[in-house]
Amino acid sequence: MERRVHRYRTRTQGTHSDCSRWMFGFFCFILLAPPVTYYGIDRQWTLLLFEAGVGLLFGWQLIEAVRGKRQFLKVPGMVPLSLFCLYILFQVVPLPPGLLKLLSPQTYSHYTQSIWLLDSDSWMPVSVYPKETWIQFFRYSSYILFYFVTVQILRTTQQIRKITFVLSLFGGIYAFLSLLQYFAPGQRVFWILSLWSEGNIGPGYGGYVNYSHYSGFMLMLFPLVLTSFMVLAPKVNYGRWQDRLIDFIGAPWSNHYFLSGACAILMVISILFSPSRGGKISLCLATLFFLGIYAYTQRRRSKSITLILLLALTLGLVGVVGWQPVFDRFDLTFDSHGDLSDQRLFFWQDSLPLIGDFPVFGTGFGSFVDSYPFYQTVNTGWKIAEHPHNDYLELLTDGGAIAAVLAICFLVTVIRRSWQAWRRRRNREARYLYLGGLYGLCAILLHFTTDFNLAIPPNGLFLFFLCGLLMAVAHNTSAPGSYGSDLKLASVVSYKVFGPIVAAIFIGGLFFNGGIIYSRYLAAELTQVDYRTASDHDLQALANKATSAITFDPFESLYRFEYTRVLTALQDSDQLTSAYTDLVRLRPLRGIYLLKAGENADSAGDADLAEQLMRAAVTLQPRVSYTAEKFALWLMGQDRIAEALEIFHQELQRQPDQTENILDLLSVYGPDDMIMADVLPEISMSWRIYGDYLAVEEKDVDAEMAYRHAILLNAGQVVPDTRPYHSFYRFLTKRKRYGEALAVMLDAVNLFPDDAGLHRNAGQLYERQGIVYRAVEEYRQALLLDPRQNWVRKRLAVLTGL
């Protein structure tokens, strides 16, 4: 073996270094471009570029290997990773209903209520959202291949030094610009690139829309820069301290040393100043872990002084600037009554029964957005819960126990094999950098509990790079004949067999992502046309565009949905049924698609099928108000009033903020006020809105009863609300019933003594009744609670003569 490796090194000497230089530069570009560009340009383009870049990098190495200029190393952990990738692919393979029932009974049950109502014999996959699972397949393939490529490239000490220097420089500049953007926020990435979905989001942090994702990236990068700083410390162990200081500053590597230290300080400050609570907690816990491992592995106390001084300096600088930004976000965890207000906790709680129903195979990677609504209990308003904000839970919901076992096998393999190799290393640089990689891995694994870093391509890519760096640093050696690493060389047969398979996957990924981009271009006009007023000629042209978009992106349901709308406008009933079947097949748990398919069945005269599809739309996505309201209105059209009112009641029980909308719908069909009252749940918000509705209709007696009932229900709520009192106050004052209005306000003030608006209203009512001294007291209390109320200030000046 040694003679064979020696001949290989001799044969490639002189050509390998130049090629590696270009390859290394391309490697750095793939690693560091996504954090800057992912939110700065169209995200699909960034995905296409980084996935294609990883494929090209591997292809480059594969060509060199075939030409005999390079040999691949055997990389530990590739077996569970390969099985993981194949498992994702399995989730999109259509299976017969009988087999699907055996593998995933709950998926079978869902399909029975949806797609199999339209096509009972169709084969369906485990994934309930196949397109997103395909996207995850190609993305995880890129992650896995980048891990493999990282070990192949970082096989020499020189290349490991280069990458740590590049990461230090990038991290320092990136953190500095992120801090500037924090103090001078804007709707662009570093004031140059437009944020993705600009106008619909708040200011970003660094190159990220979400500050938690920025923290996740920095949690992996900062430890590497910190340990690089420790490695570069000049060794001065002789003479007086003045001489040692002069030699220390004048040492050849001192400039790199101070630069790395400054970059590390900037990075940790940027993490602490980000509003991410999970990032700060993960940093603190991972730092404790790192200090423990560092103290355990270092025998000399003096070696720990540099690290302790750096951390103390960092915390001191943050203290000079101010600790308030560090703690502000923690105050938002609880509401004014001390109850938890973070929706993450409800996402986690709701995910547990989801995991219980899909324990082995999950619902398909990327399908949480469609599978979660069936279990959702928290009201997220117009926002859609796309992730549970916990990577461990999402791994279980989307991939089940199989995915979790494979992921654990990979992590255990990486840590165990790298730790065993690292324990044999005597090189100071390798030992420090390995600890930095372990520090970063620990930090991001902790951060997984509060966010979805794996779903963010820049963070997921860097995580797998970190695993590759751990393996490369631990096995790096300068032993003769080792070619920089003591990992075994892969056989020629292995990469000649698996190389074309990997190449085929990435060529497929290029076509897949390219088709998505091209289809978006073709379908840009579809959502901008009013099909009701378009001519038949224009509708036919739109149908052709939708068909072309479907051809290039066959898994996208939006184009098929637009295609059904065009066919409806063309009154092409012959193709509509098959078009709706194809639409539901792509996203069988999507309520709006089931609803539209039910309406089409009703138009075709199949009322039984229409009811089944509409009921499934409400059952599978119960918090979508539109589907529930449409189904209830359909039932009312069938003279099934009691069933319709029960659906309205259940909808308001889940989402009382929809009361006004449902009351408007009921008023069209003309039910009397008693029926409307029966629909309302025993929730204060619904009765307050009902009172406003009756007040507009000038039904004062019923409105007053509704307001009083809303106040009574409000007193029994976990978190009382002031709005019922304000609404009743406006109702009474408009009718000049000032004495009763004052009694309502005084009751409210007793319950909410810190509400400035209630004191203002009470003062105004006292003033109307001529009780000036009490009006002055209430106005002063209102100003004490909220000094910005200029109207109250003016009235107080008039009453006191000041």
Coordinates of C-alpha atoms in Angstrom, one line a residue, residues 192-406:
I192 CA -27.2 46.5 -2.0
L193 CA -29.2 43.4 -2.7
S194 CA -33.0 43.3 -2.3
L195 CA -34.3 41.1 0.4
W196 CA -36.5 38.2 -0.8
S197 CA -40.2 39.2 -0.6
E198 CA -39.2 42.7 0.1
G199 CA -42.0 44.7 1.6
N200 CA -43.6 41.7 3.4
I201 CA -40.9 41.3 6.0
G202 CA -39.1 43.4 8.6
P203 CA -35.5 44.5 8.5
G204 CA -33.0 41.7 8.2
Y205 CA -30.0 40.9 10.2
G206 CA -26.8 40.6 8.1
G207 CA -27.7 38.6 5.0
Y208 CA -30.6 36.9 6.7
V209 CA -34.3 37.8 6.9
N210 CA -34.5 36.0 10.2
Y211 CA -32.1 36.9 13.0
S212 CA -32.3 33.4 14.5
H213 CA -30.9 31.9 11.3
Y214 CA -28.1 34.4 11.3
S215 CA -27.3 33.4 14.9
G216 CA -27.3 29.7 13.8
F217 CA -24.8 30.4 11.1
M218 CA -22.5 32.5 13.4
L219 CA -22.7 29.8 16.1
M220 CA -21.0 27.4 13.7
L221 CA -18.5 30.0 12.4
F222 CA -17.4 31.8 15.5
P223 CA -15.8 28.7 17.3
L224 CA -13.6 28.1 14.3
V225 CA -12.4 31.7 14.3
L226 CA -11.8 31.6 18.0
T227 CA -9.7 28.4 17.9
S228 CA -7.8 29.9 14.9
F229 CA -7.0 32.8 17.1
M230 CA -5.6 30.5 19.7
V231 CA -3.6 28.5 17.2
L232 CA -1.9 31.7 15.9
A233 CA -0.7 32.9 19.3
P234 CA 3.1 33.5 19.0
K235 CA 5.3 31.4 21.3
V236 CA 7.5 33.6 23.5
N237 CA 8.8 31.8 26.5
Y238 CA 12.1 33.6 27.4
G239 CA 13.5 36.9 28.8
R240 CA 11.8 39.6 30.8
W241 CA 8.1 40.3 30.3
Q242 CA 9.0 43.5 28.4
D243 CA 11.2 41.6 26.0
R244 CA 8.5 38.9 25.6
L245 CA 5.9 41.6 24.9
I246 CA 8.1 43.1 22.2
D247 CA 8.8 39.8 20.6
F248 CA 5.2 38.8 20.9
I249 CA 4.0 41.9 19.0
G250 CA 6.8 41.6 16.4
A251 CA 6.4 37.9 15.7
P252 CA 5.7 36.9 12.1
W253 CA 2.2 35.7 12.8
S254 CA 1.1 38.4 15.2
N255 CA -0.8 40.4 12.6
H256 CA -2.9 37.3 11.7
Y257 CA -3.3 36.7 15.4
F258 CA -4.7 40.1 16.2
L259 CA -6.9 40.0 13.1
S260 CA -8.4 36.7 14.2
G261 CA -9.0 38.0 17.7
A262 CA -10.8 41.1 16.4
C263 CA -12.9 39.0 14.0
A264 CA -13.9 36.6 16.9
I265 CA -14.9 39.6 19.1
L266 CA -17.1 41.1 16.3
M267 CA -18.8 37.8 15.6
V268 CA -19.7 37.0 19.2
I269 CA -21.0 40.6 19.7
S270 CA -23.1 40.3 16.6
I271 CA -24.6 37.1 18.1
L272 CA -25.3 38.8 21.4
F273 CA -26.9 41.8 19.7
S274 CA -29.2 39.8 17.5
P275 CA -32.7 39.5 19.0
S276 CA -32.4 35.7 18.9
R277 CA -32.9 34.2 22.4
G278 CA -32.1 30.7 21.3
G279 CA -28.8 31.9 19.8
K280 CA -27.7 33.5 23.0
I281 CA -28.7 30.5 25.1
S282 CA -27.0 28.1 22.7
L283 CA -23.8 30.2 22.7
C284 CA -23.6 30.2 26.5
L285 CA -24.2 26.5 26.9
A286 CA -21.9 25.5 24.1
T287 CA -19.2 27.8 25.6
L288 CA -19.5 26.0 28.9
F289 CA -19.1 22.7 27.1
F290 CA -16.1 24.0 25.2
L291 CA -14.4 25.3 28.3
G292 CA -14.9 21.9 30.0
I293 CA -13.4 20.0 27.1
Y294 CA -10.6 22.5 26.7
A295 CA -9.7 22.3 30.4
Y296 CA -9.9 18.5 30.3
T297 CA -7.5 18.2 27.3
Q298 CA -5.0 20.9 28.4
R299 CA -2.5 20.0 31.1
R300 CA -1.0 23.5 31.5
R301 CA -3.1 26.2 33.1
S302 CA -1.3 29.0 31.2
K303 CA -2.7 27.9 27.9
S304 CA -6.2 28.7 29.1
I305 CA -5.4 32.3 30.0
T306 CA -5.6 33.5 26.4
L307 CA -9.0 32.1 25.9
I308 CA -10.3 33.5 29.2
L309 CA -9.0 37.0 28.4
L310 CA -10.6 36.9 25.0
L311 CA -14.0 36.0 26.4
A312 CA -13.7 38.5 29.2
L313 CA -12.8 41.3 26.7
T314 CA -15.8 40.4 24.5
L315 CA -18.3 40.5 27.4
G316 CA -16.7 43.7 28.6
L317 CA -17.2 45.4 25.2
V318 CA -20.8 44.3 25.1
G319 CA -21.2 45.7 28.6
V320 CA -19.8 49.1 27.5
V321 CA -22.2 49.3 24.6
G322 CA -25.1 48.2 26.7
W323 CA -26.7 44.9 27.8
Q324 CA -30.2 46.0 27.2
P325 CA -30.4 44.6 23.6
V326 CA -29.3 41.3 24.9
F327 CA -32.2 41.0 27.4
D328 CA -35.0 42.8 25.5
R329 CA -36.1 39.7 23.5
F330 CA -36.4 37.6 26.7
D331 CA -39.1 39.9 28.0
L332 CA -41.3 38.9 25.0
T333 CA -41.3 35.3 26.1
F334 CA -44.1 36.1 28.6
D335 CA -47.1 38.4 28.3
S336 CA -48.2 41.0 30.8
H337 CA -49.9 38.3 32.9
G338 CA -46.9 36.1 33.1
D339 CA -48.1 33.5 30.7
L340 CA -46.1 32.1 27.9
S341 CA -46.7 33.9 24.6
D342 CA -44.2 32.3 22.3
Q343 CA -46.0 30.3 19.6
R344 CA -43.1 27.9 19.3
L345 CA -44.3 26.1 22.4
F346 CA -47.7 25.5 20.9
F347 CA -46.0 24.2 17.7
W348 CA -44.0 21.8 19.7
Q349 CA -47.0 20.6 21.6
D350 CA -49.1 20.2 18.5
S351 CA -46.3 18.2 16.8
L352 CA -46.4 15.4 19.3
P353 CA -49.7 13.9 18.1
L354 CA -48.5 14.3 14.6
I355 CA -45.4 12.3 15.3
G356 CA -47.6 9.7 17.1
D357 CA -49.8 9.3 14.0
F358 CA -46.8 9.0 11.6
P359 CA -44.2 7.3 13.9
V360 CA -42.1 5.3 11.3
F361 CA -42.1 7.0 7.9
G362 CA -43.3 10.5 8.7
T363 CA -45.3 12.6 6.3
G364 CA -42.6 13.3 3.9
F365 CA -39.7 15.8 4.1
G366 CA -40.9 19.4 3.6
S367 CA -44.5 18.4 4.1
F368 CA -45.0 19.9 7.6
V369 CA -46.9 22.9 6.0
D370 CA -49.6 20.5 4.8
S371 CA -49.7 17.9 7.6
Y372 CA -49.6 20.2 10.6
P373 CA -53.0 22.1 10.1
F374 CA -54.9 18.9 11.0
Y375 CA -53.3 19.0 14.5
Q376 CA -53.0 22.8 14.9
T377 CA -54.5 24.4 18.0
V378 CA -52.8 27.8 18.1
N379 CA -54.3 30.6 16.0
T380 CA -51.5 32.0 13.8
G381 CA -53.8 34.4 11.9
W382 CA -52.9 34.9 8.3
K383 CA -49.4 33.3 8.8
I384 CA -48.8 29.7 7.8
A385 CA -46.8 27.4 10.0
E386 CA -44.2 26.0 7.7
H387 CA -41.9 24.6 10.4
P388 CA -42.3 23.6 14.0
H389 CA -39.2 25.7 14.9
N390 CA -37.4 22.7 16.2
D391 CA -35.2 20.6 13.9
Y392 CA -35.5 17.5 16.0
L393 CA -39.3 17.6 15.9
E394 CA -39.3 18.4 12.2
L395 CA -37.1 15.4 11.5
L396 CA -39.6 13.2 13.3
T397 CA -42.7 14.7 11.8
D398 CA -41.3 14.6 8.2
G399 CA -39.1 11.5 8.3
G400 CA -40.3 9.5 11.3
A401 CA -38.1 7.1 13.3
I402 CA -36.2 5.9 10.2
A403 CA -34.9 9.3 9.4
A404 CA -34.0 10.0 13.1
V405 CA -32.1 6.7 13.4
L406 CA -30.1 7.4 10.2

